[in-house]
Short mmCIF file of N, CA and C in Angstrom, two decimals:
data_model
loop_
_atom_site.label_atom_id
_atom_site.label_comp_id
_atom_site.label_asym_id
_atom_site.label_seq_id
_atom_site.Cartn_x
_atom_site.Cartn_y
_atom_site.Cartn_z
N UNK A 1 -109.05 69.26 -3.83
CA UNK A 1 -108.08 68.18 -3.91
C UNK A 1 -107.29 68.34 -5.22
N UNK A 2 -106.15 68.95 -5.26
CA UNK A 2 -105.11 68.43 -6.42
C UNK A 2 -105.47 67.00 -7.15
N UNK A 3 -104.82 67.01 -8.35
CA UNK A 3 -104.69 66.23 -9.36
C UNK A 3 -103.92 64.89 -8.67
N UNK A 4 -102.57 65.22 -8.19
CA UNK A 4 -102.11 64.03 -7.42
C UNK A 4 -103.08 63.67 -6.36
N UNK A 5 -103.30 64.49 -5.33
CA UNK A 5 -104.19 63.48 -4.53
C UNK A 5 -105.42 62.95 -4.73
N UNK A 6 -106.07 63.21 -6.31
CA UNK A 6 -106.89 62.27 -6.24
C UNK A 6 -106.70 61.17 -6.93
N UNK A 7 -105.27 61.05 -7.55
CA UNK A 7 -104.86 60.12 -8.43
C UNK A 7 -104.36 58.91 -7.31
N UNK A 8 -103.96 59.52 -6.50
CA UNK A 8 -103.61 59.07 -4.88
C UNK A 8 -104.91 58.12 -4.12
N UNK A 9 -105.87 58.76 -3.71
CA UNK A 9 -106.99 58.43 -3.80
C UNK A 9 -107.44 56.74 -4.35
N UNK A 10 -107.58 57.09 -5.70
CA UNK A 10 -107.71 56.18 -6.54
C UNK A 10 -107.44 54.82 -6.16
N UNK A 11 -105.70 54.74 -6.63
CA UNK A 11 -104.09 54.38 -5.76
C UNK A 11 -104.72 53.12 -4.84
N UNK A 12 -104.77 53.95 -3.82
CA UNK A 12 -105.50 53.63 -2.41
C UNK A 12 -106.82 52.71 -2.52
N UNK A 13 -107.69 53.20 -3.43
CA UNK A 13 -108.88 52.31 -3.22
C UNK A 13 -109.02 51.30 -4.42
N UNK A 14 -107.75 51.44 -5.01
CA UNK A 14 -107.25 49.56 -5.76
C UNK A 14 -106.80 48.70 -5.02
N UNK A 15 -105.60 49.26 -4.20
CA UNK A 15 -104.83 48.28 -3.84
C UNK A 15 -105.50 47.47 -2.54
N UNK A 16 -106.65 48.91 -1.62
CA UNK A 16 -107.16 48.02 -0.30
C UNK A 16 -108.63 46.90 -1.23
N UNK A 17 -108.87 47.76 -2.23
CA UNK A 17 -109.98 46.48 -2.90
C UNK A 17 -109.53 45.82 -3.36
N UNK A 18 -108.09 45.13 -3.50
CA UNK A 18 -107.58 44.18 -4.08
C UNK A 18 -107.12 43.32 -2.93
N UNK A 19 -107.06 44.08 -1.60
CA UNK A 19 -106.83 43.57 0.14
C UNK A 19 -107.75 42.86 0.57
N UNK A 20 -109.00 43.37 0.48
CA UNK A 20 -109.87 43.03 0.81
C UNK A 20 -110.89 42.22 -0.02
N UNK A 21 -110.48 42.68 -1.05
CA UNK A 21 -111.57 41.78 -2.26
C UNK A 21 -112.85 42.69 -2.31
N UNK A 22 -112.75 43.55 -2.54
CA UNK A 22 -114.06 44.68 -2.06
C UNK A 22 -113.96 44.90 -3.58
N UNK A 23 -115.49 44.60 -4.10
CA UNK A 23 -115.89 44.32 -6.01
C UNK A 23 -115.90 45.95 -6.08
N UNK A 24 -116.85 46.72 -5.25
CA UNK A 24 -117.18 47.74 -5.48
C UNK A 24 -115.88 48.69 -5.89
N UNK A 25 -114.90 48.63 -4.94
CA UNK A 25 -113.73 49.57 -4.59
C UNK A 25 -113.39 49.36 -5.92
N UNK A 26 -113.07 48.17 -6.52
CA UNK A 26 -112.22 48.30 -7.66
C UNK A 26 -113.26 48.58 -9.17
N UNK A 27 -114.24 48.18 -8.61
CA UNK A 27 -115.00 48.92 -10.40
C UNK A 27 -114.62 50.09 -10.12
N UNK A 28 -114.91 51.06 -9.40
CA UNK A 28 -114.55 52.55 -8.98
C UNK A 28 -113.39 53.11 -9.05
N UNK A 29 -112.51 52.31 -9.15
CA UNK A 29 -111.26 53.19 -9.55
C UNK A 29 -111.09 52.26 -10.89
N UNK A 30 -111.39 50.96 -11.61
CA UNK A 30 -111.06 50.87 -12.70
C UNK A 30 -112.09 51.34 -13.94
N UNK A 31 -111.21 51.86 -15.03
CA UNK A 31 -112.64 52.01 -15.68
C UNK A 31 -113.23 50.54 -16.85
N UNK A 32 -114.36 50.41 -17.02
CA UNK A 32 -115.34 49.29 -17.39
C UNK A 32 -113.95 49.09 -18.70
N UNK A 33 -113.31 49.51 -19.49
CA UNK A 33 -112.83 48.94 -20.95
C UNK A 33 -111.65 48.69 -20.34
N UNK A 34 -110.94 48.79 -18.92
CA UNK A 34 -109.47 48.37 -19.07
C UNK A 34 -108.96 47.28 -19.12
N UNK A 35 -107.71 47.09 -19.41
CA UNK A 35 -107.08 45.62 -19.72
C UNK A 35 -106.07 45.53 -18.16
N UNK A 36 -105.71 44.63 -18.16
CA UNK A 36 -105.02 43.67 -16.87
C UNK A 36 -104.02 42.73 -17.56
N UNK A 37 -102.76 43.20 -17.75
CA UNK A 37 -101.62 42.21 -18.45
C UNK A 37 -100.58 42.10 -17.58
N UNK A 38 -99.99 40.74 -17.94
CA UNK A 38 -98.95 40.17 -17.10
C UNK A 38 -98.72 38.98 -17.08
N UNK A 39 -97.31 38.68 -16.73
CA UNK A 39 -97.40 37.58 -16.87
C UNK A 39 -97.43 36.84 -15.31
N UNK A 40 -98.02 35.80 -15.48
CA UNK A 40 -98.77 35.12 -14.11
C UNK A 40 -98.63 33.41 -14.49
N UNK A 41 -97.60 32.61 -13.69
CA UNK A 41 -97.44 31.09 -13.67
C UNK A 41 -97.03 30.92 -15.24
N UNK A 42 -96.32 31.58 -15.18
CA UNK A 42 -95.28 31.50 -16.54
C UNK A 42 -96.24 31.73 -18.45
N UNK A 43 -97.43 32.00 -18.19
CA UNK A 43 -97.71 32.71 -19.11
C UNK A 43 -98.57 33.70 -18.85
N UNK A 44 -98.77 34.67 -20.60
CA UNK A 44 -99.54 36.49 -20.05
C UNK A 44 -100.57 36.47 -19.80
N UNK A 45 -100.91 36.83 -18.74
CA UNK A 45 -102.45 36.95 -18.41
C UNK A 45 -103.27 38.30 -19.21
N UNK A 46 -103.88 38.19 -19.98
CA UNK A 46 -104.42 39.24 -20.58
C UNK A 46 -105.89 39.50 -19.92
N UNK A 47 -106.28 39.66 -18.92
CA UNK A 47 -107.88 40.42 -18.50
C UNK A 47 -108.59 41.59 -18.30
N UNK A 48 -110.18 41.49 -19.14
CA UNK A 48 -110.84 42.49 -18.47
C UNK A 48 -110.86 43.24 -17.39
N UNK A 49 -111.39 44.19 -17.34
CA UNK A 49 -111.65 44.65 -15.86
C UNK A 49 -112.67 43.58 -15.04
N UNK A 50 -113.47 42.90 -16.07
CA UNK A 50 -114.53 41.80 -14.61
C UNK A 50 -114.11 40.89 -14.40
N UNK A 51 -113.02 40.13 -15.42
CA UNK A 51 -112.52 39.34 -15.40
C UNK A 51 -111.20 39.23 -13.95
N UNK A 52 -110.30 40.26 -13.78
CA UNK A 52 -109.79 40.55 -13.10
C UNK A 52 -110.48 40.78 -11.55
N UNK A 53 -111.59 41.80 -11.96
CA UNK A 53 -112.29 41.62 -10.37
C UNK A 53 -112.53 40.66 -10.16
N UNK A 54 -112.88 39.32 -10.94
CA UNK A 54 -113.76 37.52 -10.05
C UNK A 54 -112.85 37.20 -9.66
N UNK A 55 -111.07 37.17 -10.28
CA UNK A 55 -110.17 36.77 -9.88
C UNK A 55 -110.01 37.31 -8.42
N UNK A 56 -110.16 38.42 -8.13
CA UNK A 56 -109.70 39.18 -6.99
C UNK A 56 -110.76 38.52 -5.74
N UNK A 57 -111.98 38.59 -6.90
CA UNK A 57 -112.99 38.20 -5.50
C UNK A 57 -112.94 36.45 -5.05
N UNK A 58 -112.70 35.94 -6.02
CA UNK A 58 -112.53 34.35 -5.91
C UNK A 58 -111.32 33.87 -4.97
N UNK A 59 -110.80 34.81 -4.74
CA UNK A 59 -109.58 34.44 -3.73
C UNK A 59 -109.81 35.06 -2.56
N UNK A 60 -110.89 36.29 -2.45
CA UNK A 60 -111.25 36.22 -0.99
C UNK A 60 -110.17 37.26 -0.11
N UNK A 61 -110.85 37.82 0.69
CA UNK A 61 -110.42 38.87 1.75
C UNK A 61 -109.09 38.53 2.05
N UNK A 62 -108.59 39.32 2.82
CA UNK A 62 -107.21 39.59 3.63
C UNK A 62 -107.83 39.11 4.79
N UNK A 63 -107.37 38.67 5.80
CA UNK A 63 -107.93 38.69 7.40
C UNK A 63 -108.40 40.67 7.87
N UNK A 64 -109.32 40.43 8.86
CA UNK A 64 -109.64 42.10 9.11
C UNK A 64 -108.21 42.31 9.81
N UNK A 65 -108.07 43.71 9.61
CA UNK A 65 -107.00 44.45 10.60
C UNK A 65 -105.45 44.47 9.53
N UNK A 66 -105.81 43.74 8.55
CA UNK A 66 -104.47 43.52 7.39
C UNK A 66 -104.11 44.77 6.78
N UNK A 67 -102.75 45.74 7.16
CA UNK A 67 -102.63 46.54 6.45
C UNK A 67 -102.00 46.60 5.13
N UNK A 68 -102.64 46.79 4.54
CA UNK A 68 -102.39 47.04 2.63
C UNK A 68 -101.20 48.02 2.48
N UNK A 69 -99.99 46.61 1.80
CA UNK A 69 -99.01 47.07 1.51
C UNK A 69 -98.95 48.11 -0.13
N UNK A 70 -98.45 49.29 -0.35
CA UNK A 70 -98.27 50.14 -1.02
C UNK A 70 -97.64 51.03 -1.08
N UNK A 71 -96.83 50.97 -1.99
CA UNK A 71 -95.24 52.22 -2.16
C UNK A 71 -95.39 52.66 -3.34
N UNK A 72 -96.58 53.96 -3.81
CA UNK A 72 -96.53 54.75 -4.78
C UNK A 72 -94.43 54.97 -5.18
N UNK A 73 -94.40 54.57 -5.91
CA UNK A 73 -92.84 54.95 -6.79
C UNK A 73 -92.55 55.92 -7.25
N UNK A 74 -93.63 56.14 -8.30
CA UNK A 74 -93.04 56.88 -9.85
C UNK A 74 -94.66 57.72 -9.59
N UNK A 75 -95.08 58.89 -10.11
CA UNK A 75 -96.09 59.31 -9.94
C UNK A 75 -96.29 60.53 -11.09
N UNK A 76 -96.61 60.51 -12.26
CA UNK A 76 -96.20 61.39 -13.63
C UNK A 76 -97.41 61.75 -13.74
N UNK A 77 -97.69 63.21 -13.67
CA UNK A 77 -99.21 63.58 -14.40
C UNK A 77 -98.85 64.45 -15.50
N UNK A 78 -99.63 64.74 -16.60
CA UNK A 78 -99.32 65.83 -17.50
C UNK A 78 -100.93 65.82 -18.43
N UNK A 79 -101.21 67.02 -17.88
CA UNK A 79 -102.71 67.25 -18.33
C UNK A 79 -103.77 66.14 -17.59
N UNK A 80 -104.10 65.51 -18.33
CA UNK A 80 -105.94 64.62 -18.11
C UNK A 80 -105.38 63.61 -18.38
N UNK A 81 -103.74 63.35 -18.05
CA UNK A 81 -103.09 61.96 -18.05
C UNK A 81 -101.99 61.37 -17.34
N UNK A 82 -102.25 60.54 -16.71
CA UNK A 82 -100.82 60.25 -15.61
C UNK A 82 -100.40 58.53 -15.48
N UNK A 83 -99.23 58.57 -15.12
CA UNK A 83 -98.63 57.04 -15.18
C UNK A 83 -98.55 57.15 -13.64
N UNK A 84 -98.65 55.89 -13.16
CA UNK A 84 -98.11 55.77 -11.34
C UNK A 84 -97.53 53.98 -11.67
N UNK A 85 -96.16 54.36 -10.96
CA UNK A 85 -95.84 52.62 -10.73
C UNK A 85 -96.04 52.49 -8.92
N UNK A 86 -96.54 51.21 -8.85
CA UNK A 86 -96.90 51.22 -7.36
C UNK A 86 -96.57 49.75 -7.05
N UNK A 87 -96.07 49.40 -5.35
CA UNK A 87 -95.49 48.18 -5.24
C UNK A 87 -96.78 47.51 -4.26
N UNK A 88 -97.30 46.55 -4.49
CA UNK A 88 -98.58 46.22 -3.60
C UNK A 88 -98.58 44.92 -3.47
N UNK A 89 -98.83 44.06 -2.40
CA UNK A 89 -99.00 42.75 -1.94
C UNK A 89 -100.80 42.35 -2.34
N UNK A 90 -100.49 41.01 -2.72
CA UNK A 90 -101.82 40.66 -3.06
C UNK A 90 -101.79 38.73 -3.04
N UNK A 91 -102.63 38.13 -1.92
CA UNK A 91 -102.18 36.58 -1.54
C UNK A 91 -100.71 36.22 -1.40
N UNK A 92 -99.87 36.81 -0.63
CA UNK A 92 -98.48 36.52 -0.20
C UNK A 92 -97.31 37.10 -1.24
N UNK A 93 -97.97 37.40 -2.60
CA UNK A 93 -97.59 37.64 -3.70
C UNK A 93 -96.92 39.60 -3.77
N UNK A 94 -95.48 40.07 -3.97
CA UNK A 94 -95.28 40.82 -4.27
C UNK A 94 -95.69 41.26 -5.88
N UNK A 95 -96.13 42.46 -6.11
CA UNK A 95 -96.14 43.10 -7.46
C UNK A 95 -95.48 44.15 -7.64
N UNK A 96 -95.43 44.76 -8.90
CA UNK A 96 -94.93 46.22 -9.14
C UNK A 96 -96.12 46.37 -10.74
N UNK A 97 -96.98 47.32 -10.41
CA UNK A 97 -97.97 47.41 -10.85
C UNK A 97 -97.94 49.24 -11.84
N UNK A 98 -97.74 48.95 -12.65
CA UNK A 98 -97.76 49.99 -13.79
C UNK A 98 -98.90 50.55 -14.21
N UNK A 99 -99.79 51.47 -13.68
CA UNK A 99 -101.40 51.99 -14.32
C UNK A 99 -101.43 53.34 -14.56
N UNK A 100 -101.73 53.49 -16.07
CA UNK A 100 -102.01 54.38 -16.57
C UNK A 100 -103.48 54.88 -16.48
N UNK A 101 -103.40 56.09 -16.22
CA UNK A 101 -104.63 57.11 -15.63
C UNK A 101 -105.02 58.04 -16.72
N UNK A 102 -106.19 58.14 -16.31
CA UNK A 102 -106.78 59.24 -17.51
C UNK A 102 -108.30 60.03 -16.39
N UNK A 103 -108.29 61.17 -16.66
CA UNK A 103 -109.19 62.30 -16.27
C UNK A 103 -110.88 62.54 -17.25
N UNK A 104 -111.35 61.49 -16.65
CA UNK A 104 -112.40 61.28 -17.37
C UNK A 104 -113.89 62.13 -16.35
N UNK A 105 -114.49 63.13 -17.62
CA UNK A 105 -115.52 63.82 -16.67
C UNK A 105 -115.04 64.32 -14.98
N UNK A 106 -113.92 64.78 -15.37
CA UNK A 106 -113.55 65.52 -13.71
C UNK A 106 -113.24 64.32 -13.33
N UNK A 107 -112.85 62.98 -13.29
CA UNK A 107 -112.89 62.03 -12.26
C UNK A 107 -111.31 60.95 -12.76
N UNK A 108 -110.18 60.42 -11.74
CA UNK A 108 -109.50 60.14 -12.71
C UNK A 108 -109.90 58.51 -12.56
N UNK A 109 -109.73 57.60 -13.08
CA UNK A 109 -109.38 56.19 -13.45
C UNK A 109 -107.95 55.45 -14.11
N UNK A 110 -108.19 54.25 -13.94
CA UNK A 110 -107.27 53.46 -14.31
C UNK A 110 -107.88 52.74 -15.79
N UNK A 111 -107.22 53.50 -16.69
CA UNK A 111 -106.93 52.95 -17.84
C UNK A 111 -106.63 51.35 -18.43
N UNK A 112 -105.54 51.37 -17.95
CA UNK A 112 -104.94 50.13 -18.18
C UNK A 112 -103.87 49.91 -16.96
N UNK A 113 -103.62 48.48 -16.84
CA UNK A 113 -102.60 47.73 -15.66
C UNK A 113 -102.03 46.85 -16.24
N UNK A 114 -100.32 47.19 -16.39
CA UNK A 114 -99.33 46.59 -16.86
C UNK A 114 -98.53 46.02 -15.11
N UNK A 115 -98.75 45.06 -15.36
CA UNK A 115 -98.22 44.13 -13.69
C UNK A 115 -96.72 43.39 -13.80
N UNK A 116 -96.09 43.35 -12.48
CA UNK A 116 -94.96 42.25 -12.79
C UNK A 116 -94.67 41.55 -11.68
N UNK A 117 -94.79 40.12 -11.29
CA UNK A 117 -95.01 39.12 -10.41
C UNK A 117 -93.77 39.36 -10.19
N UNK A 118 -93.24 39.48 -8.91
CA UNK A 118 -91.86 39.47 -7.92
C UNK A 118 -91.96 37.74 -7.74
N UNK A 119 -90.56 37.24 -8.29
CA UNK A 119 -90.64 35.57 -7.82
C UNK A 119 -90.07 35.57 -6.47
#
């Protein structure tokens, strides 16, 4: 598997664990120290990675059969480091979701998530 498709990969198993509310999916592609910023109901939401998953899980599944909206954009790798902007639905809510990647032990993750609420 190339560098993009497993950054791809990744991609994929944020945005459907953010569909579904699936805890596991998203520890697995985020890594344990990242941050979650944005602004959310008119001020910045600054969260952990667990902090961010209760949020995800406290709001609960998609209905089954819901396909998980996602339009990889921008997709930059260079070495054991890559940016992806990606457009993903999450509770009726459009985003455009900015995560920086890093190649940790052969494996890549999400660094950090710079978000921006579509009004």
């Amino acid at each position: 598997m190339s560098d993009r498709q497993a950054i791809e990969a990744v991609v994929h198993l944020y945005v459907e664990g953010m569909t579904f509310a699936n805890e596991a999916a998203l520890r697995k592609a985020f890594h344990p120290q990242c941050a979650v910023i944005g602004h959310y109901e008119n001020t910045v939401e600054w969260s952990t990675r667990d902090e961010f998953i209760a949020a995800i899980v406290s709001e609960g599944s998609a209905p089954p059969g819901t396909q998980p909206h996602m339009d990889i954009q921008t997709l930059d790798v260079v070495g054991d480091a890559a940016s992806v902007r990606v457009s993903d639905d999450f509770a009726g809510m459009r985003f455009t979701d900015y995560l920086s990647m890093l190649k940790i032990d052969g494996r890549w993750t999400i660094v950090n998530k710079v978000y921006y609420l579509h009004a």
